Coordinates of C-alpha atoms in Angstrom, one line a residue:
M872 CA 17.9 12.5 9.8
T873 CA 16.4 9.7 11.9
G874 CA 13.1 8.6 10.3
V875 CA 10.7 5.7 9.9
K876 CA 12.2 2.6 8.3
E877 CA 9.2 0.8 6.8
L878 CA 5.4 0.6 6.3
A879 CA 4.8 -2.2 8.8
Y880 CA 1.1 -2.7 8.7
V881 CA -2.2 -1.2 7.7
V882 CA -5.7 -1.3 9.4
Y883 CA -8.8 -1.1 7.3
E884 CA -12.4 -0.7 8.5
A885 CA -14.7 -3.0 6.5
S886 CA -18.4 -3.8 6.4
S887 CA -18.0 -7.4 5.4
L888 CA -15.3 -9.5 7.0
S889 CA -16.3 -12.7 5.3
D890 CA -15.8 -11.1 1.9
W891 CA -12.4 -9.8 3.0
E892 CA -11.3 -13.2 4.2
H893 CA -12.2 -14.7 0.9
F894 CA -10.5 -11.9 -1.0
G895 CA -7.3 -11.8 1.1
V896 CA -6.8 -15.6 1.6
D897 CA -8.4 -17.4 -1.3
L898 CA -7.7 -14.8 -4.1
L899 CA -4.5 -13.0 -3.0
G900 CA -2.8 -15.8 -1.2
M901 CA -2.5 -14.3 2.3
Q902 CA -2.6 -16.4 5.4
L903 CA -5.4 -16.0 7.9
A904 CA -3.6 -15.4 11.2
D905 CA -6.5 -14.7 13.5
K906 CA -10.2 -14.1 13.3
T907 CA -12.9 -12.9 15.8
A908 CA -16.4 -11.7 15.3
D909 CA -15.1 -8.2 14.5
T910 CA -11.5 -8.5 13.3
L911 CA -9.3 -10.3 10.8
A912 CA -5.5 -10.5 10.9
L913 CA -3.8 -11.4 7.6
R914 CA -0.2 -12.4 7.1
T915 CA 2.1 -12.1 4.1
D916 CA 5.4 -13.0 5.8
E917 CA 7.1 -13.9 9.1
K918 CA 5.2 -11.1 10.9
P919 CA 2.0 -11.9 12.9
H920 CA 0.0 -9.6 10.6
R921 CA 0.5 -7.1 7.9
W922 CA -3.2 -6.3 7.3
L923 CA -5.7 -5.9 10.1
I924 CA -9.4 -5.7 9.1
R925 CA -11.9 -4.4 11.7
R926 CA -15.7 -4.4 11.3
G927 CA -17.1 -0.9 10.6
P928 CA -19.0 1.2 8.0
A929 CA -16.1 3.3 6.6
D930 CA -14.7 0.7 4.1
D931 CA -11.5 2.6 4.0
L932 CA -8.1 3.0 5.5
A933 CA -8.1 3.4 9.3
V934 CA -4.4 3.3 10.3
S935 CA -1.0 3.2 8.8
G936 CA 1.6 1.6 11.0
Y937 CA 5.2 2.7 10.4
E938 CA 8.1 0.9 12.2
V939 CA 11.0 2.9 13.6
E940 CA 14.5 1.5 14.3
S941 CA 14.6 2.0 18.1
D942 CA 13.1 3.7 21.1
T943 CA 15.7 6.4 20.8
A944 CA 14.8 7.0 17.1
L945 CA 11.1 7.1 18.0
D946 CA 11.8 9.7 20.8
E947 CA 13.6 11.9 18.2
I948 CA 10.7 11.7 15.8
V949 CA 8.2 12.5 18.5
E950 CA 10.3 15.5 19.6
R951 CA 10.3 16.8 16.0
L952 CA 6.6 16.3 15.7
T953 CA 5.8 18.0 19.0
A954 CA 8.1 20.9 18.2
A955 CA 6.3 21.4 15.0
G956 CA 2.9 21.6 16.8
V957 CA 1.8 18.1 15.8
E958 CA -0.1 16.2 18.5
V959 CA 1.4 12.9 19.5
T960 CA 0.1 10.5 22.2
E961 CA 1.7 7.4 23.6
G962 CA -0.3 4.3 23.0
D963 CA -1.2 2.2 26.0
A964 CA -0.1 -1.4 26.6
A965 CA -3.4 -2.8 25.2
L966 CA -2.8 -1.1 21.9
A967 CA 0.8 -2.2 21.7
A968 CA -0.2 -5.8 22.5
S969 CA -2.9 -5.7 19.8
R970 CA -0.4 -4.5 17.2
K971 CA 2.3 -7.0 18.4
V972 CA 4.8 -4.2 19.0
D973 CA 6.8 -3.0 22.0
R974 CA 5.8 0.6 21.8
V975 CA 3.4 2.8 19.8
A976 CA 3.1 6.5 19.3
V977 CA -0.1 7.8 17.7
T978 CA -0.4 10.9 15.5
A979 CA -2.1 12.1 12.3
D980 CA -0.9 13.5 9.0
P981 CA -2.2 16.8 7.6
M982 CA -5.0 14.9 5.8
G983 CA -6.2 13.4 9.0
N984 CA -4.9 9.9 8.4
R985 CA -4.0 8.1 11.7
L986 CA -0.4 7.0 11.9
E987 CA 1.0 4.6 14.5
L988 CA 4.8 4.9 14.9
V989 CA 6.0 1.6 16.4
T990 CA 9.1 -0.2 17.6
G991 CA 9.7 -3.9 18.2
F992 CA 7.3 -5.4 15.7
A993 CA 7.4 -9.0 16.6
D994 CA 7.8 -12.1 14.5
A995 CA 5.0 -14.8 14.5
D996 CA 5.4 -18.1 16.3
E997 CA 4.9 -20.1 13.1
P998 CA 6.3 -19.7 9.5
F999 CA 4.2 -18.0 6.9
H1000 CA 2.2 -20.4 4.7
S1001 CA 0.0 -19.8 1.7
D1002 CA -2.2 -22.5 0.2
V1003 CA -2.1 -20.9 -3.3
L1004 CA 1.2 -19.1 -3.8
L1005 CA 4.1 -20.7 -5.7
G1006 CA 6.5 -18.2 -4.1
G1007 CA 6.0 -15.6 -1.4
F1008 CA 5.4 -11.9 -0.8
V1009 CA 8.2 -9.4 -1.0
T1010 CA 8.6 -7.6 2.3
G1011 CA 11.8 -7.7 4.4
A1012 CA 13.6 -4.4 4.4
G1013 CA 10.9 -2.9 2.1
G1014 CA 8.1 -3.4 4.5
A1015 CA 4.6 -4.6 3.8
G1016 CA 4.3 -2.9 0.4
H1017 CA 3.2 0.6 -0.7
Q1018 CA 0.0 2.6 -0.5
V1019 CA -1.3 5.5 -2.6
L1020 CA -3.3 8.0 -0.6
L1021 CA -5.4 11.0 -1.5
A1022 CA -4.2 14.5 -0.7
Q1023 CA -7.7 15.6 0.1
G1024 CA -7.0 19.1 -1.1
V1025 CA -4.1 19.6 1.3
A1026 CA -1.2 21.5 -0.3
R1027 CA 1.8 19.4 -1.4
E1028 CA 4.3 21.5 0.6
T1029 CA 2.2 20.9 3.7
Y1030 CA 2.2 17.2 3.6
L1031 CA 5.8 17.0 2.3
E1032 CA 6.9 19.0 5.4
F1033 CA 5.2 16.3 7.5
Y1034 CA 6.4 13.2 5.7
R1035 CA 9.7 14.5 4.5
G1036 CA 10.6 17.1 7.1
L1037 CA 9.4 15.3 10.2
L1038 CA 9.2 11.5 9.4
G1039 CA 12.3 11.4 7.2
F1040 CA 10.9 10.2 3.9
R1041 CA 12.7 10.9 0.6
I1042 CA 11.2 11.9 -2.7
S1043 CA 11.7 9.3 -5.5
D1044 CA 9.9 11.0 -8.3
T1045 CA 6.6 12.6 -9.6
I1046 CA 4.2 11.7 -12.4
V1047 CA 1.9 14.3 -14.0
E1048 CA -0.4 13.1 -16.7
E1049 CA -3.7 14.4 -18.2
V1050 CA -5.7 11.2 -18.0
E1051 CA -8.7 12.7 -19.7
P1052 CA -9.5 16.2 -21.0
G1053 CA -9.3 18.6 -18.0
V1054 CA -8.4 15.8 -15.5
V1055 CA -4.8 15.7 -14.4
A1056 CA -3.3 13.0 -12.2
D1057 CA -0.4 14.6 -10.2
L1058 CA 1.3 12.1 -7.9
I1059 CA 4.5 12.2 -5.8
F1060 CA 6.2 9.1 -4.6
L1061 CA 8.1 8.9 -1.3
R1062 CA 10.4 6.2 0.1
C1063 CA 11.9 5.3 3.5
N1064 CA 13.9 2.3 2.4
P1065 CA 15.1 0.8 -0.9
R1066 CA 11.5 0.1 -2.1
H1067 CA 10.8 2.8 -4.8
H1068 CA 8.0 4.1 -2.6
S1069 CA 6.2 3.2 0.6
V1070 CA 3.6 5.9 0.2
A1071 CA 2.5 8.2 -2.6
F1072 CA 0.0 11.0 -2.7
G1073 CA -2.2 12.4 -5.5
D1074 CA -4.9 14.9 -6.1
M1075 CA -7.5 13.1 -8.2
P1076 CA -11.2 12.4 -7.9
H1077 CA -11.7 9.4 -5.5
P1078 CA -14.2 8.7 -2.8
K1079 CA -11.7 7.0 -0.4
R1080 CA -8.7 8.1 1.7
T1081 CA -6.7 5.4 0.0
H1082 CA -6.6 4.6 -3.7
H1083 CA -4.7 1.3 -3.4
F1084 CA -2.3 -0.8 -1.5
M1085 CA 0.4 -2.8 -3.4
V1086 CA 1.5 -6.3 -2.5
E1087 CA 4.5 -7.7 -4.4
V1088 CA 5.3 -11.4 -5.0
T1089 CA 8.6 -13.1 -5.6
D1090 CA 7.4 -15.3 -8.5
I1091 CA 6.0 -13.7 -11.6
R1092 CA 3.7 -16.8 -12.1
D1093 CA 1.8 -15.7 -9.0
V1094 CA 0.7 -12.5 -10.7
G1095 CA -0.8 -14.6 -13.4
T1096 CA -2.5 -17.2 -11.2
A1097 CA -3.9 -14.5 -8.8
Y1098 CA -5.2 -12.7 -11.9
D1099 CA -6.9 -15.9 -13.0
R1100 CA -8.4 -16.5 -9.5
C1101 CA -9.8 -13.0 -9.3
M1102 CA -11.2 -13.3 -12.8
A1103 CA -12.8 -16.6 -12.1
A1104 CA -14.3 -15.3 -8.9
G1105 CA -15.9 -12.3 -10.6
Q1106 CA -13.9 -9.9 -8.5
P1107 CA -14.1 -6.4 -10.1
F1108 CA -10.9 -5.1 -11.7
E1109 CA -9.8 -1.5 -11.8
M1110 CA -7.0 -2.1 -14.3
T1111 CA -5.7 -5.1 -16.2
L1112 CA -2.1 -6.2 -16.5
G1113 CA 0.5 -3.5 -17.2
M1114 CA 3.6 -1.9 -16.0
H1115 CA 4.6 1.5 -14.4
P1116 CA 7.4 3.6 -15.8
N1117 CA 8.9 4.7 -12.4
D1118 CA 8.9 1.6 -10.1
H1119 CA 8.8 -0.9 -13.1
M1120 CA 6.1 -2.9 -11.3
F1121 CA 4.4 -5.5 -13.5
S1122 CA 0.9 -5.7 -12.0
F1123 CA -2.9 -5.6 -12.1
Y1124 CA -5.4 -3.7 -9.9
V1125 CA -8.3 -5.5 -8.4
R1126 CA -11.1 -4.0 -6.3
T1127 CA -11.2 -5.0 -2.6
P1128 CA -14.6 -5.7 -1.0
S1129 CA -14.4 -2.2 0.4
G1130 CA -14.2 -0.5 -3.0
F1131 CA -10.5 0.7 -3.1
S1132 CA -8.0 -1.4 -4.9
V1133 CA -5.1 -3.8 -4.4
E1134 CA -2.2 -3.6 -6.8
Y1135 CA -0.8 -7.1 -7.2
G1136 CA 2.7 -7.0 -8.7
W1137 CA 6.1 -8.4 -9.4
G1138 CA 9.6 -6.9 -10.2
G1139 CA 9.5 -3.6 -8.3
L1140 CA 12.5 -1.3 -8.5
L1141 CA 14.9 -0.9 -5.6
V1142 CA 16.5 2.5 -5.3
D1143 CA 20.3 2.9 -5.2
E1144 CA 20.7 5.9 -2.9
E1145 CA 24.1 6.7 -4.4
T1146 CA 22.9 7.2 -7.9
W1147 CA 19.2 7.9 -7.8
Q1148 CA 18.0 11.2 -9.3
I1149 CA 14.5 12.7 -8.8
G1150 CA 12.6 13.0 -12.0
T1151 CA 9.2 14.0 -13.3
L1152 CA 7.5 11.5 -15.7
D1153 CA 4.5 12.3 -18.0
R1154 CA 2.6 9.0 -17.8
L1155 CA 1.4 6.6 -15.2
H1156 CA 1.7 3.4 -17.2
S1157 CA 4.4 2.2 -19.6
W1158 CA 2.0 -0.2 -21.2
G1159 CA -1.3 -1.9 -20.3
H1160 CA -3.2 -1.2 -17.1
Q1161 CA -6.3 -0.7 -19.2
P1162 CA -9.8 -0.5 -17.6
P1163 CA -11.4 -3.9 -18.0
E1164 CA -14.3 -2.5 -20.1
V1165 CA -11.8 -1.1 -22.6
V1166 CA -10.1 -4.5 -22.9
A1167 CA -13.5 -6.3 -23.2
G1168 CA -14.4 -4.0 -26.1
L1169 CA -11.1 -4.5 -27.8
L1170 CA -11.3 -8.3 -27.5
A1171 CA -14.9 -8.2 -28.8
A1172 CA -13.8 -6.1 -31.8
A1173 CA -10.9 -8.5 -32.5
S1174 CA -13.2 -11.5 -32.4
G1175 CA -15.9 -9.9 -34.5
E1176 CA -18.4 -10.2 -31.7
D1177 CA -19.1 -6.4 -31.6
G1178 CA -21.1 -6.6 -34.8
R1179 CA -18.5 -5.1 -37.1

């Protein structure tokens, strides 16, 4: 089946662009591509942007942009969506120009998340440069990274029919874990290229549409130096260093200025389509990924500073 080939870009609505510029450029190592009074464009590779931040009150995901191989492939996907009763509109020239693409078709998933299906995502005029990274970001055939979104109470079979049946995603695996008494995290991970997943969905308590976006670096040292920069800047952490059992990502989670998180990682698994088997795992983390307050308590106990 013809489907999308990568997560090309994301658009977030944010209340503080200055905080986002500091977070993305100074702490994470992205490159500022463009800035106006109401927008930021951030680069992680040869593309003109991977993250677009626009001023607004939502502090949440606004758009997921997925690239399609060709106009013919996009036409096929649009035909499938339309036949299934999903509304699709053709974006105008102004929208395509703002996204740096040849063509854009706009639709929404069953949770109401806006999707832009695009062709011809251009390269930037200048090479990517970061003032702080030792290496670079992992993109290429794997796209911008991955995101984990909230199912918002929509049945799994409903959103799988959209993402798998209409957009051509493939299931990598699921994780089901009781994270605390009576609270179960149940996530399913979907891929559209060799990256273990480009999007995942879960039913769990969370105030945003998005739980996190993952950016991956080529040099493991950049995970450590970004961790130190975020720590020194007082940027709130969601989880400290650790590793996942399914995509093998070594990473930490830091809060964005909008309240959802960025997973900053290295060493993500690439799927071999010939040998991969779908499985169900019973834990979200192989090791680590502790809440910062738990780590602080353990360190205090180890040093004797907790009064014991």
